[in-house]
Amino acid sequence: MPPADASTKHFLLKFISGKYQGGEFPVAADREIVIGRANELDVVLVEDMVSRRHAKIVSTGDALNIEDLGSTNGTFVNGEKVRRARLKEGDRVLIGTSIVRVAVTEAVAGSGESREAEARSRMQAAAQRTATVKTMSGTIDEVPLVDLLQLFATSKKSGVLVITRDPYLGKVFLRKGQVVFATINESAEIGPLKAIYRMLAWDTGFFELQPPDEREFDKEIDLSTEGVLMEGMRQLDETRRVLSTLPGGGARLSLALPLQPPLKDLDERELTMLQAVMNAGRLDAALDRVPYTDLEGSELTAKLLARQYLRAD
């Protein structure tokens, strides 16, 4: 068989979460790969949520397509459940508890059979290293929190998504894919919406989906996961815009003395924010102490600085 044209894309399936995390599987040109639990398949994923014949990926020239083979739990591409879909570089595919990122790579020497055999061996080794791990885990460097929550919402997963980003420990409580509560460092001062909105800004850290927590919380989030993500991303963009006009989060802020504008001109929210900044001395610490989102707190602080109630030292 003649070698593939040098212009042909060479795709690589990179397992970035789940039992086979760290494994890679090359997709040769004009190749069909069947994924499932059955031993005779091309890519074998031994886990309960994967069907015997779960999905197939077909490479034709520069095109890569995926087709669900009637699996019980479905196949998801970028958070959307699909029957058939065209894949491109960077797409994330969820099969069982495995998240696979589609990558494009240079042509590799050696036959397709030998490279696939080597890939299977490495995936088995990865599975053995994580044999005691029964949850979905990975890094949010590879799988952003927004993508994760979209995947969980579509696949209706329940559990506690634990995100470790030193010195913070975030928890997102999921019930059939819906975000019902969230905490950062178990702080009662940081409300659930503030916590989830803040975590959406994290671009590094580790995640693990742990078993469901059946507790009912006093202040559960009543927005849909889609609504949480849409509003969270809007607030994130606006917060970054406001913060770019303020002193850095670690800068010292204090009451502007001698105080010229009268305190009676401030409303309750402005007074609350002023008191929090005076007590904390820094904006980032003050934001933890008020019942407002980071966007609301940043906007209030910007007004207090502009009206000369506060100053940056």
PDB file of C-alpha atoms in Angstrom:
ATOM      1  CA  MET A   1       0.000   0.000   0.000  1.00  0.00           C
ATOM      2  CA  PRO A   2       1.497   3.390  -0.942  1.00  0.00           C
ATOM      3  CA  PRO A   3       2.220   5.839   1.886  1.00  0.00           C
ATOM      4  CA  ALA A   4      -0.419   8.414   2.766  1.00  0.00           C
ATOM      5  CA  ASP A   5      -0.092  11.822   1.158  1.00  0.00           C
ATOM      6  CA  ALA A   6       2.054  14.098   3.309  1.00  0.00           C
ATOM      7  CA  SER A   7      -0.751  16.670   3.271  1.00  0.00           C
ATOM      8  CA  THR A   8      -3.175  14.252   4.943  1.00  0.00           C
ATOM      9  CA  LYS A   9      -3.909  15.068   8.583  1.00  0.00           C
ATOM     10  CA  HIS A  10      -2.851  12.447  11.106  1.00  0.00           C
ATOM     11  CA  PHE A  11      -5.256  12.373  14.042  1.00  0.00           C
ATOM     12  CA  LEU A  12      -4.496  11.261  17.582  1.00  0.00           C
ATOM     13  CA  LEU A  13      -6.990  10.418  20.332  1.00  0.00           C
ATOM     14  CA  LYS A  14      -5.625  11.649  23.670  1.00  0.00           C
ATOM     15  CA  PHE A  15      -7.296  10.332  26.831  1.00  0.00           C
ATOM     16  CA  ILE A  16      -7.278  13.304  29.183  1.00  0.00           C
ATOM     17  CA  SER A  17      -9.634  12.048  31.888  1.00  0.00           C
ATOM     18  CA  GLY A  18     -10.861   8.752  33.273  1.00  0.00           C
ATOM     19  CA  LYS A  19      -9.421   5.299  33.755  1.00  0.00           C
ATOM     20  CA  TYR A  20      -7.218   5.544  30.651  1.00  0.00           C
ATOM     21  CA  GLN A  21      -5.934   9.067  31.304  1.00  0.00           C
ATOM     22  CA  GLY A  22      -2.540   9.556  29.685  1.00  0.00           C
ATOM     23  CA  GLY A  23      -3.203   7.018  26.937  1.00  0.00           C
ATOM     24  CA  GLU A  24      -3.074   7.924  23.247  1.00  0.00           C
ATOM     25  CA  PHE A  25      -4.392   6.122  20.184  1.00  0.00           C
ATOM     26  CA  PRO A  26      -3.306   7.008  16.625  1.00  0.00           C
ATOM     27  CA  VAL A  27      -5.899   7.127  13.863  1.00  0.00           C
ATOM     28  CA  ALA A  28      -4.364   6.005  10.591  1.00  0.00           C
ATOM     29  CA  ALA A  29      -5.554   7.488   7.309  1.00  0.00           C
ATOM     30  CA  ASP A  30      -8.651   5.788   5.863  1.00  0.00           C
ATOM     31  CA  ARG A  31      -9.141   3.744   9.025  1.00  0.00           C
ATOM     32  CA  GLU A  32     -12.256   2.769  10.987  1.00  0.00           C
ATOM     33  CA  ILE A  33     -11.813   2.337  14.738  1.00  0.00           C
ATOM     34  CA  VAL A  34     -14.500   0.735  16.891  1.00  0.00           C
ATOM     35  CA  ILE A  35     -14.553   1.643  20.584  1.00  0.00           C
ATOM     36  CA  GLY A  36     -16.290  -0.365  23.281  1.00  0.00           C
ATOM     37  CA  ARG A  37     -16.038  -2.901  26.081  1.00  0.00           C
ATOM     38  CA  ALA A  38     -15.715  -6.032  23.931  1.00  0.00           C
ATOM     39  CA  ASN A  39     -12.210  -7.519  23.862  1.00  0.00           C
ATOM     40  CA  GLU A  40     -12.019  -7.898  20.080  1.00  0.00           C
ATOM     41  CA  LEU A  41     -12.471  -4.187  19.328  1.00  0.00           C
ATOM     42  CA  ASP A  42      -9.819  -1.689  18.284  1.00  0.00           C
ATOM     43  CA  VAL A  43     -10.039   0.470  21.436  1.00  0.00           C
ATOM     44  CA  VAL A  44     -11.186  -1.460  24.508  1.00  0.00           C
ATOM     45  CA  LEU A  45     -12.530   0.573  27.439  1.00  0.00           C
ATOM     46  CA  VAL A  46     -13.345  -1.762  30.317  1.00  0.00           C
ATOM     47  CA  GLU A  47     -15.917   0.107  32.391  1.00  0.00           C
ATOM     48  CA  ASP A  48     -19.612  -0.257  33.180  1.00  0.00           C
ATOM     49  CA  MET A  49     -20.778   2.899  31.390  1.00  0.00           C
ATOM     50  CA  VAL A  50     -19.280   1.778  28.073  1.00  0.00           C
ATOM     51  CA  SER A  51     -21.346  -0.527  25.827  1.00  0.00           C
ATOM     52  CA  ARG A  52     -19.846  -3.599  24.179  1.00  0.00           C
ATOM     53  CA  ARG A  53     -19.839  -1.750  20.846  1.00  0.00           C
ATOM     54  CA  HIS A  54     -20.143   1.885  21.861  1.00  0.00           C
ATOM     55  CA  ALA A  55     -18.964   4.093  18.987  1.00  0.00           C
ATOM     56  CA  LYS A  56     -16.821   4.130  15.889  1.00  0.00           C
ATOM     57  CA  ILE A  57     -14.444   6.740  14.535  1.00  0.00           C
ATOM     58  CA  VAL A  58     -13.763   6.843  10.801  1.00  0.00           C
ATOM     59  CA  SER A  59     -10.845   8.625   9.157  1.00  0.00           C
ATOM     60  CA  THR A  60     -11.311   9.467   5.476  1.00  0.00           C
ATOM     61  CA  GLY A  61      -8.655  11.715   3.962  1.00  0.00           C
ATOM     62  CA  ASP A  62      -8.599  14.889   6.084  1.00  0.00           C
ATOM     63  CA  ALA A  63     -11.993  14.156   7.654  1.00  0.00           C
ATOM     64  CA  LEU A  64     -12.641  12.466  10.985  1.00  0.00           C
ATOM     65  CA  ASN A  65     -16.159  11.393  11.935  1.00  0.00           C
ATOM     66  CA  ILE A  66     -17.679   9.676  14.944  1.00  0.00           C
ATOM     67  CA  GLU A  67     -20.856   7.585  15.107  1.00  0.00           C
ATOM     68  CA  ASP A  68     -22.611   6.241  18.181  1.00  0.00           C
ATOM     69  CA  LEU A  69     -23.451   2.553  17.760  1.00  0.00           C
ATOM     70  CA  GLY A  70     -26.634   2.576  19.833  1.00  0.00           C
ATOM     71  CA  SER A  71     -24.809   2.729  23.154  1.00  0.00           C
ATOM     72  CA  THR A  72     -26.764   2.717  26.404  1.00  0.00           C
ATOM     73  CA  ASN A  73     -25.194   5.855  27.882  1.00  0.00           C
ATOM     74  CA  GLY A  74     -24.517   7.784  24.695  1.00  0.00           C
ATOM     75  CA  THR A  75     -21.584   9.525  23.024  1.00  0.00           C
ATOM     76  CA  PHE A  76     -20.954  13.227  23.608  1.00  0.00           C
ATOM     77  CA  VAL A  77     -18.943  15.748  21.598  1.00  0.00           C
ATOM     78  CA  ASN A  78     -18.177  19.058  23.333  1.00  0.00           C
ATOM     79  CA  GLY A  79     -21.062  18.482  25.728  1.00  0.00           C
ATOM     80  CA  GLU A  80     -23.642  17.562  23.077  1.00  0.00           C
ATOM     81  CA  LYS A  81     -25.065  14.072  22.748  1.00  0.00           C
ATOM     82  CA  VAL A  82     -24.550  12.942  19.152  1.00  0.00           C
ATOM     83  CA  ARG A  83     -25.573  10.149  16.808  1.00  0.00           C
ATOM     84  CA  ARG A  84     -23.063  11.197  14.171  1.00  0.00           C
ATOM     85  CA  ALA A  85     -20.661  14.151  14.131  1.00  0.00           C
ATOM     86  CA  ARG A  86     -17.653  15.540  12.304  1.00  0.00           C
ATOM     87  CA  LEU A  87     -14.637  15.876  14.591  1.00  0.00           C
ATOM     88  CA  LYS A  88     -11.941  18.531  14.442  1.00  0.00           C
ATOM     89  CA  GLU A  89      -8.759  19.271  16.330  1.00  0.00           C
ATOM     90  CA  GLY A  90      -9.459  20.214  19.947  1.00  0.00           C
ATOM     91  CA  ASP A  91     -12.876  18.540  20.151  1.00  0.00           C
ATOM     92  CA  ARG A  92     -13.582  16.622  23.353  1.00  0.00           C
ATOM     93  CA  VAL A  93     -15.430  13.322  23.216  1.00  0.00           C
ATOM     94  CA  LEU A  94     -17.006  11.739  26.300  1.00  0.00           C
ATOM     95  CA  ILE A  95     -17.416   7.939  26.278  1.00  0.00           C
ATOM     96  CA  GLY A  96     -18.233   6.424  29.652  1.00  0.00           C
ATOM     97  CA  THR A  97     -15.973   8.264  32.111  1.00  0.00           C
ATOM     98  CA  SER A  98     -13.245   8.849  29.522  1.00  0.00           C
ATOM     99  CA  ILE A  99     -12.781  12.271  27.968  1.00  0.00           C
ATOM    100  CA  VAL A 100     -10.819  12.078  24.719  1.00  0.00           C
ATOM    101  CA  ARG A 101      -9.317  15.136  23.036  1.00  0.00           C
ATOM    102  CA  VAL A 102      -8.815  15.061  19.269  1.00  0.00           C
ATOM    103  CA  ALA A 103      -5.290  16.142  18.320  1.00  0.00           C
ATOM    104  CA  VAL A 104      -3.471  16.485  15.006  1.00  0.00           C
ATOM    105  CA  THR A 105       0.052  15.101  14.868  1.00  0.00           C
ATOM    106  CA  GLU A 106       2.915  14.603  12.469  1.00  0.00           C
ATOM    107  CA  ALA A 107       3.158  11.362  10.529  1.00  0.00           C
ATOM    108  CA  VAL A 108       4.921   8.698  12.606  1.00  0.00           C
ATOM    109  CA  ALA A 109       7.270   6.070  11.230  1.00  0.00           C
ATOM    110  CA  GLY A 110       6.167   2.443  11.393  1.00  0.00           C
ATOM    111  CA  SER A 111       3.109   0.520  10.324  1.00  0.00           C
ATOM    112  CA  GLY A 112      -0.337   1.406  11.548  1.00  0.00           C
ATOM    113  CA  GLU A 113      -0.677  -2.048  13.130  1.00  0.00           C
ATOM    114  CA  SER A 114       2.504  -1.709  15.191  1.00  0.00           C
ATOM    115  CA  ARG A 115       1.613   1.790  16.372  1.00  0.00           C
ATOM    116  CA  GLU A 116      -1.881   0.675  17.375  1.00  0.00           C
ATOM    117  CA  ALA A 117      -0.475  -2.345  19.238  1.00  0.00           C
ATOM    118  CA  GLU A 118       1.926  -0.073  21.127  1.00  0.00           C
ATOM    119  CA  ALA A 119      -0.917   2.335  21.911  1.00  0.00           C
ATOM    120  CA  ARG A 120      -3.071  -0.496  23.310  1.00  0.00           C
ATOM    121  CA  SER A 121      -0.195  -1.603  25.520  1.00  0.00           C
ATOM    122  CA  ARG A 122       0.262   1.898  26.899  1.00  0.00           C
ATOM    123  CA  MET A 123      -3.455   2.282  27.528  1.00  0.00           C
ATOM    124  CA  GLN A 124      -3.514  -0.978  29.457  1.00  0.00           C
ATOM    125  CA  ALA A 125      -0.593   0.264  31.528  1.00  0.00           C
ATOM    126  CA  ALA A 126      -2.450   3.529  32.192  1.00  0.00           C
ATOM    127  CA  ALA A 127      -5.533   1.556  33.265  1.00  0.00           C
ATOM    128  CA  GLN A 128      -3.448  -0.542  35.652  1.00  0.00           C
ATOM    129  CA  ARG A 129      -1.963   2.588  37.227  1.00  0.00           C
ATOM    130  CA  THR A 130      -5.477   3.902  37.888  1.00  0.00           C
ATOM    131  CA  ALA A 131      -7.061   0.527  38.689  1.00  0.00           C
ATOM    132  CA  THR A 132      -8.268   1.778  42.060  1.00  0.00           C
ATOM    133  CA  VAL A 133      -9.678   5.008  40.621  1.00  0.00           C
ATOM    134  CA  LYS A 134     -13.404   4.699  39.930  1.00  0.00           C
ATOM    135  CA  THR A 135     -14.170   8.330  39.286  1.00  0.00           C
ATOM    136  CA  MET A 136     -13.598  10.742  36.445  1.00  0.00           C
ATOM    137  CA  SER A 137     -10.528  12.881  37.058  1.00  0.00           C
ATOM    138  CA  GLY A 138      -8.087  15.099  35.203  1.00  0.00           C
ATOM    139  CA  THR A 139      -6.862  18.687  34.993  1.00  0.00           C
ATOM    140  CA  ILE A 140      -8.835  21.794  34.160  1.00  0.00           C
ATOM    141  CA  ASP A 141      -5.824  22.883  32.145  1.00  0.00           C
ATOM    142  CA  GLU A 142      -6.954  20.189  29.674  1.00  0.00           C
ATOM    143  CA  VAL A 143     -10.702  20.270  30.298  1.00  0.00           C
ATOM    144  CA  PRO A 144     -12.004  23.712  31.348  1.00  0.00           C
ATOM    145  CA  LEU A 145     -14.701  23.779  34.011  1.00  0.00           C
ATOM    146  CA  VAL A 146     -17.231  25.167  31.518  1.00  0.00           C
ATOM    147  CA  ASP A 147     -16.707  22.152  29.243  1.00  0.00           C
ATOM    148  CA  LEU A 148     -16.910  19.735  32.160  1.00  0.00           C
ATOM    149  CA  LEU A 149     -20.194  21.126  33.431  1.00  0.00           C
ATOM    150  CA  GLN A 150     -21.659  21.091  29.922  1.00  0.00           C
ATOM    151  CA  LEU A 151     -20.672  17.434  29.568  1.00  0.00           C
ATOM    152  CA  PHE A 152     -22.152  16.566  32.953  1.00  0.00           C
ATOM    153  CA  ALA A 153     -25.373  18.447  32.234  1.00  0.00           C
ATOM    154  CA  THR A 154     -25.940  16.687  28.918  1.00  0.00           C
ATOM    155  CA  SER A 155     -25.062  13.261  30.301  1.00  0.00           C
ATOM    156  CA  LYS A 156     -27.143  13.975  33.462  1.00  0.00           C
ATOM    157  CA  LYS A 157     -24.370  12.970  35.855  1.00  0.00           C
ATOM    158  CA  SER A 158     -24.753  13.221  39.609  1.00  0.00           C
ATOM    159  CA  GLY A 159     -21.856  13.641  41.997  1.00  0.00           C
ATOM    160  CA  VAL A 160     -19.538  16.139  43.648  1.00  0.00           C
ATOM    161  CA  LEU A 161     -17.007  17.748  41.328  1.00  0.00           C
ATOM    162  CA  VAL A 162     -13.986  18.509  43.516  1.00  0.00           C
ATOM    163  CA  ILE A 163     -11.500  21.028  42.116  1.00  0.00           C
ATOM    164  CA  THR A 164      -8.123  21.505  43.785  1.00  0.00           C
ATOM    165  CA  ARG A 165      -6.267  24.731  43.032  1.00  0.00           C
ATOM    166  CA  ASP A 166      -3.879  25.506  45.860  1.00  0.00           C
ATOM    167  CA  PRO A 167      -4.758  27.118  48.261  1.00  0.00           C
ATOM    168  CA  TYR A 168      -8.387  26.622  47.207  1.00  0.00           C
ATOM    169  CA  LEU A 169     -10.651  23.601  47.319  1.00  0.00           C
ATOM    170  CA  GLY A 170     -13.808  24.016  45.263  1.00  0.00           C
ATOM    171  CA  LYS A 171     -16.813  21.713  45.265  1.00  0.00           C
ATOM    172  CA  VAL A 172     -19.675  21.695  42.775  1.00  0.00           C
ATOM    173  CA  PHE A 173     -22.654  19.541  43.742  1.00  0.00           C
ATOM    174  CA  LEU A 174     -24.441  17.991  40.769  1.00  0.00           C
ATOM    175  CA  ARG A 175     -27.852  16.346  40.691  1.00  0.00           C
ATOM    176  CA  LYS A 176     -28.688  14.724  37.353  1.00  0.00           C
ATOM    177  CA  GLY A 177     -26.396  17.190  35.612  1.00  0.00           C
ATOM    178  CA  GLN A 178     -27.773  20.286  37.355  1.00  0.00           C
ATOM    179  CA  VAL A 179     -25.573  22.443  39.570  1.00  0.00           C
ATOM    180  CA  VAL A 180     -27.407  22.691  42.903  1.00  0.00           C
ATOM    181  CA  PHE A 181     -24.698  24.044  45.204  1.00  0.00           C
ATOM    182  CA  ALA A 182     -21.057  25.130  45.238  1.00  0.00           C
ATOM    183  CA  THR A 183     -18.457  26.021  47.857  1.00  0.00           C
ATOM    184  CA  ILE A 184     -14.867  27.251  48.028  1.00  0.00           C
ATOM    185  CA  ASN A 185     -12.894  26.101  51.080  1.00  0.00           C
ATOM    186  CA  GLU A 186     -16.236  25.287  52.749  1.00  0.00           C
ATOM    187  CA  SER A 187     -16.621  29.041  53.395  1.00  0.00           C
ATOM    188  CA  ALA A 188     -20.079  30.110  54.541  1.00  0.00           C
ATOM    189  CA  GLU A 189     -19.257  33.690  53.500  1.00  0.00           C
ATOM    190  CA  ILE A 190     -18.858  32.770  49.825  1.00  0.00           C
ATOM    191  CA  GLY A 191     -22.351  31.955  48.547  1.00  0.00           C
ATOM    192  CA  PRO A 192     -22.990  29.146  46.051  1.00  0.00           C
ATOM    193  CA  LEU A 193     -23.422  31.371  42.971  1.00  0.00           C
ATOM    194  CA  LYS A 194     -20.408  33.490  43.868  1.00  0.00           C
ATOM    195  CA  ALA A 195     -18.394  30.287  44.325  1.00  0.00           C
ATOM    196  CA  ILE A 196     -19.314  28.751  40.969  1.00  0.00           C
ATOM    197  CA  TYR A 197     -18.848  32.052  39.111  1.00  0.00           C
ATOM    198  CA  ARG A 198     -15.401  32.459  40.677  1.00  0.00           C
ATOM    199  CA  MET A 199     -14.369  28.895  39.860  1.00  0.00           C
ATOM    200  CA  LEU A 200     -15.199  29.449  36.190  1.00  0.00           C
ATOM    201  CA  ALA A 201     -12.188  31.797  36.111  1.00  0.00           C
ATOM    202  CA  TRP A 202      -9.798  29.053  37.262  1.00  0.00           C
ATOM    203  CA  ASP A 203      -7.639  27.908  34.374  1.00  0.00           C
ATOM    204  CA  THR A 204      -5.416  25.477  36.226  1.00  0.00           C
ATOM    205  CA  GLY A 205      -5.947  22.767  38.840  1.00  0.00           C
ATOM    206  CA  PHE A 206      -7.120  19.193  39.245  1.00  0.00           C
ATOM    207  CA  PHE A 207     -10.666  17.830  39.198  1.00  0.00           C
ATOM    208  CA  GLU A 208     -12.293  14.635  40.356  1.00  0.00           C
ATOM    209  CA  LEU A 209     -15.936  13.617  40.133  1.00  0.00           C
ATOM    210  CA  GLN A 210     -16.771  11.943  43.432  1.00  0.00           C
ATOM    211  CA  PRO A 211     -19.963  10.024  44.350  1.00  0.00           C
ATOM    212  CA  PRO A 212     -23.179  12.008  44.904  1.00  0.00           C
ATOM    213  CA  ASP A 213     -23.832  13.838  48.152  1.00  0.00           C
ATOM    214  CA  GLU A 214     -27.506  13.396  49.012  1.00  0.00           C
ATOM    215  CA  ARG A 215     -27.711  16.428  51.296  1.00  0.00           C
ATOM    216  CA  GLU A 216     -30.260  19.156  50.628  1.00  0.00           C
ATOM    217  CA  PHE A 217     -28.846  22.651  51.015  1.00  0.00           C
ATOM    218  CA  ASP A 218     -30.582  25.706  52.450  1.00  0.00           C
ATOM    219  CA  LYS A 219     -29.690  27.935  49.484  1.00  0.00           C
ATOM    220  CA  GLU A 220     -29.700  25.681  46.444  1.00  0.00           C
ATOM    221  CA  ILE A 221     -29.026  27.181  43.027  1.00  0.00           C
ATOM    222  CA  ASP A 222     -32.271  27.322  41.064  1.00  0.00           C
ATOM    223  CA  LEU A 223     -30.781  28.226  37.680  1.00  0.00           C
ATOM    224  CA  SER A 224     -30.251  25.535  35.071  1.00  0.00           C
ATOM    225  CA  THR A 225     -26.634  24.535  34.467  1.00  0.00           C
ATOM    226  CA  GLU A 226     -26.853  26.299  31.094  1.00  0.00           C
ATOM    227  CA  GLY A 227     -28.127  29.425  32.841  1.00  0.00           C
ATOM    228  CA  VAL A 228     -25.347  29.256  35.439  1.00  0.00           C
ATOM    229  CA  LEU A 229     -22.699  28.983  32.718  1.00  0.00           C
ATOM    230  CA  MET A 230     -24.128  31.770  30.564  1.00  0.00           C
ATOM    231  CA  GLU A 231     -24.440  34.199  33.462  1.00  0.00           C
ATOM    232  CA  GLY A 232     -21.132  33.089  34.953  1.00  0.00           C
ATOM    233  CA  MET A 233     -19.211  33.726  31.733  1.00  0.00           C
ATOM    234  CA  ARG A 234     -20.928  37.110  31.326  1.00  0.00           C
ATOM    235  CA  GLN A 235     -19.981  38.089  34.873  1.00  0.00           C
ATOM    236  CA  LEU A 236     -16.436  36.811  34.374  1.00  0.00           C
ATOM    237  CA  ASP A 237     -15.935  39.038  31.326  1.00  0.00           C
ATOM    238  CA  GLU A 238     -17.426  42.058  33.093  1.00  0.00           C
ATOM    239  CA  THR A 239     -15.444  41.429  36.301  1.00  0.00           C
ATOM    240  CA  ARG A 240     -12.189  41.279  34.363  1.00  0.00           C
ATOM    241  CA  ARG A 241     -13.082  44.565  32.663  1.00  0.00           C
ATOM    242  CA  VAL A 242     -13.812  46.295  35.988  1.00  0.00           C
ATOM    243  CA  LEU A 243     -10.740  44.842  37.734  1.00  0.00           C
ATOM    244  CA  SER A 244      -8.511  46.128  34.941  1.00  0.00           C
ATOM    245  CA  THR A 245      -9.437  49.661  36.070  1.00  0.00           C
ATOM    246  CA  LEU A 246      -8.710  48.979  39.778  1.00  0.00           C
ATOM    247  CA  PRO A 247      -5.527  48.504  41.807  1.00  0.00           C
ATOM    248  CA  GLY A 248      -4.357  44.877  41.866  1.00  0.00           C
ATOM    249  CA  GLY A 249      -6.261  42.447  44.083  1.00  0.00           C
ATOM    250  CA  GLY A 250      -3.420  42.471  46.624  1.00  0.00           C
ATOM    251  CA  ALA A 251      -3.121  46.264  46.771  1.00  0.00           C
ATOM    252  CA  ARG A 252      -3.856  47.966  50.088  1.00  0.00           C
ATOM    253  CA  LEU A 253      -7.063  49.992  50.195  1.00  0.00           C
ATOM    254  CA  SER A 254      -8.063  52.299  53.016  1.00  0.00           C
ATOM    255  CA  LEU A 255     -10.509  55.019  53.950  1.00  0.00           C
ATOM    256  CA  ALA A 256      -9.584  58.285  52.246  1.00  0.00           C
ATOM    257  CA  LEU A 257      -8.733  60.588  55.142  1.00  0.00           C
ATOM    258  CA  PRO A 258      -9.587  63.316  55.714  1.00  0.00           C
ATOM    259  CA  LEU A 259     -12.925  62.137  54.377  1.00  0.00           C
ATOM    260  CA  GLN A 260     -14.519  64.760  52.157  1.00  0.00           C
ATOM    261  CA  PRO A 261     -17.770  63.216  50.833  1.00  0.00           C
ATOM    262  CA  PRO A 262     -20.377  62.490  53.543  1.00  0.00           C
ATOM    263  CA  LEU A 263     -21.113  58.859  54.499  1.00  0.00           C
ATOM    264  CA  LYS A 264     -24.850  59.631  54.481  1.00  0.00           C
ATOM    265  CA  ASP A 265     -24.705  59.779  50.684  1.00  0.00           C
ATOM    266  CA  LEU A 266     -23.892  56.057  50.488  1.00  0.00           C
ATOM    267  CA  ASP A 267     -26.621  53.445  50.156  1.00  0.00           C
ATOM    268  CA  GLU A 268     -26.666  50.212  52.174  1.00  0.00           C
ATOM    269  CA  ARG A 269     -24.720  48.186  49.605  1.00  0.00           C
ATOM    270  CA  GLU A 270     -22.021  50.836  49.280  1.00  0.00           C
ATOM    271  CA  LEU A 271     -21.693  51.105  53.060  1.00  0.00           C
ATOM    272  CA  THR A 272     -21.400  47.320  53.359  1.00  0.00           C
ATOM    273  CA  MET A 273     -18.656  47.254  50.716  1.00  0.00           C
ATOM    274  CA  LEU A 274     -16.840  50.198  52.327  1.00  0.00           C
ATOM    275  CA  GLN A 275     -16.858  48.452  55.699  1.00  0.00           C
ATOM    276  CA  ALA A 276     -15.606  45.189  54.184  1.00  0.00           C
ATOM    277  CA  VAL A 277     -12.697  46.922  52.443  1.00  0.00           C
ATOM    278  CA  MET A 278     -11.793  48.848  55.632  1.00  0.00           C
ATOM    279  CA  ASN A 279     -11.799  45.615  57.657  1.00  0.00           C
ATOM    280  CA  ALA A 280      -9.949  43.507  55.089  1.00  0.00           C
ATOM    281  CA  GLY A 281      -7.588  46.114  53.704  1.00  0.00           C
ATOM    282  CA  ARG A 282      -7.519  44.459  50.269  1.00  0.00           C
ATOM    283  CA  LEU A 283     -10.117  44.035  47.551  1.00  0.00           C
ATOM    284  CA  ASP A 284      -9.604  40.284  47.087  1.00  0.00           C
ATOM    285  CA  ALA A 285     -10.122  39.648  50.818  1.00  0.00           C
ATOM    286  CA  ALA A 286     -13.061  42.068  50.989  1.00  0.00           C
ATOM    287  CA  LEU A 287     -14.869  40.262  48.162  1.00  0.00           C
ATOM    288  CA  ASP A 288     -14.998  37.141  50.357  1.00  0.00           C
ATOM    289  CA  ARG A 289     -16.791  39.046  53.119  1.00  0.00           C
ATOM    290  CA  VAL A 290     -19.721  40.578  51.267  1.00  0.00           C
ATOM    291  CA  PRO A 291     -22.936  38.897  50.055  1.00  0.00           C
ATOM    292  CA  TYR A 292     -22.383  40.189  46.520  1.00  0.00           C
ATOM    293  CA  THR A 293     -20.857  38.516  43.505  1.00  0.00           C
ATOM    294  CA  ASP A 294     -17.295  39.460  42.575  1.00  0.00           C
ATOM    295  CA  LEU A 295     -18.694  41.610  39.756  1.00  0.00           C
ATOM    296  CA  GLU A 296     -21.012  43.518  42.085  1.00  0.00           C
ATOM    297  CA  GLY A 297     -18.292  43.949  44.719  1.00  0.00           C
ATOM    298  CA  SER A 298     -15.760  45.167  42.150  1.00  0.00           C
ATOM    299  CA  GLU A 299     -18.233  47.667  40.706  1.00  0.00           C
ATOM    300  CA  LEU A 300     -19.073  49.000  44.179  1.00  0.00           C
ATOM    301  CA  THR A 301     -15.364  49.366  45.002  1.00  0.00           C
ATOM    302  CA  ALA A 302     -14.749  51.209  41.737  1.00  0.00           C
ATOM    303  CA  LYS A 303     -17.496  53.694  42.662  1.00  0.00           C
ATOM    304  CA  LEU A 304     -16.078  54.196  46.174  1.00  0.00           C
ATOM    305  CA  LEU A 305     -12.642  54.905  44.738  1.00  0.00           C
ATOM    306  CA  ALA A 306     -14.024  57.260  42.075  1.00  0.00           C
ATOM    307  CA  ARG A 307     -16.050  59.180  44.685  1.00  0.00           C
ATOM    308  CA  GLN A 308     -12.979  59.350  46.956  1.00  0.00           C
ATOM    309  CA  TYR A 309     -14.322  57.328  49.850  1.00  0.00           C
ATOM    310  CA  LEU A 310     -11.415  54.899  49.372  1.00  0.00           C
ATOM    311  CA  ARG A 311      -7.825  55.300  48.298  1.00  0.00           C
ATOM    312  CA  ALA A 312      -5.118  52.894  47.218  1.00  0.00           C
ATOM    313  CA  ASP A 313      -1.989  53.018  49.395  1.00  0.00           C
TER     314      ASP A 313
END
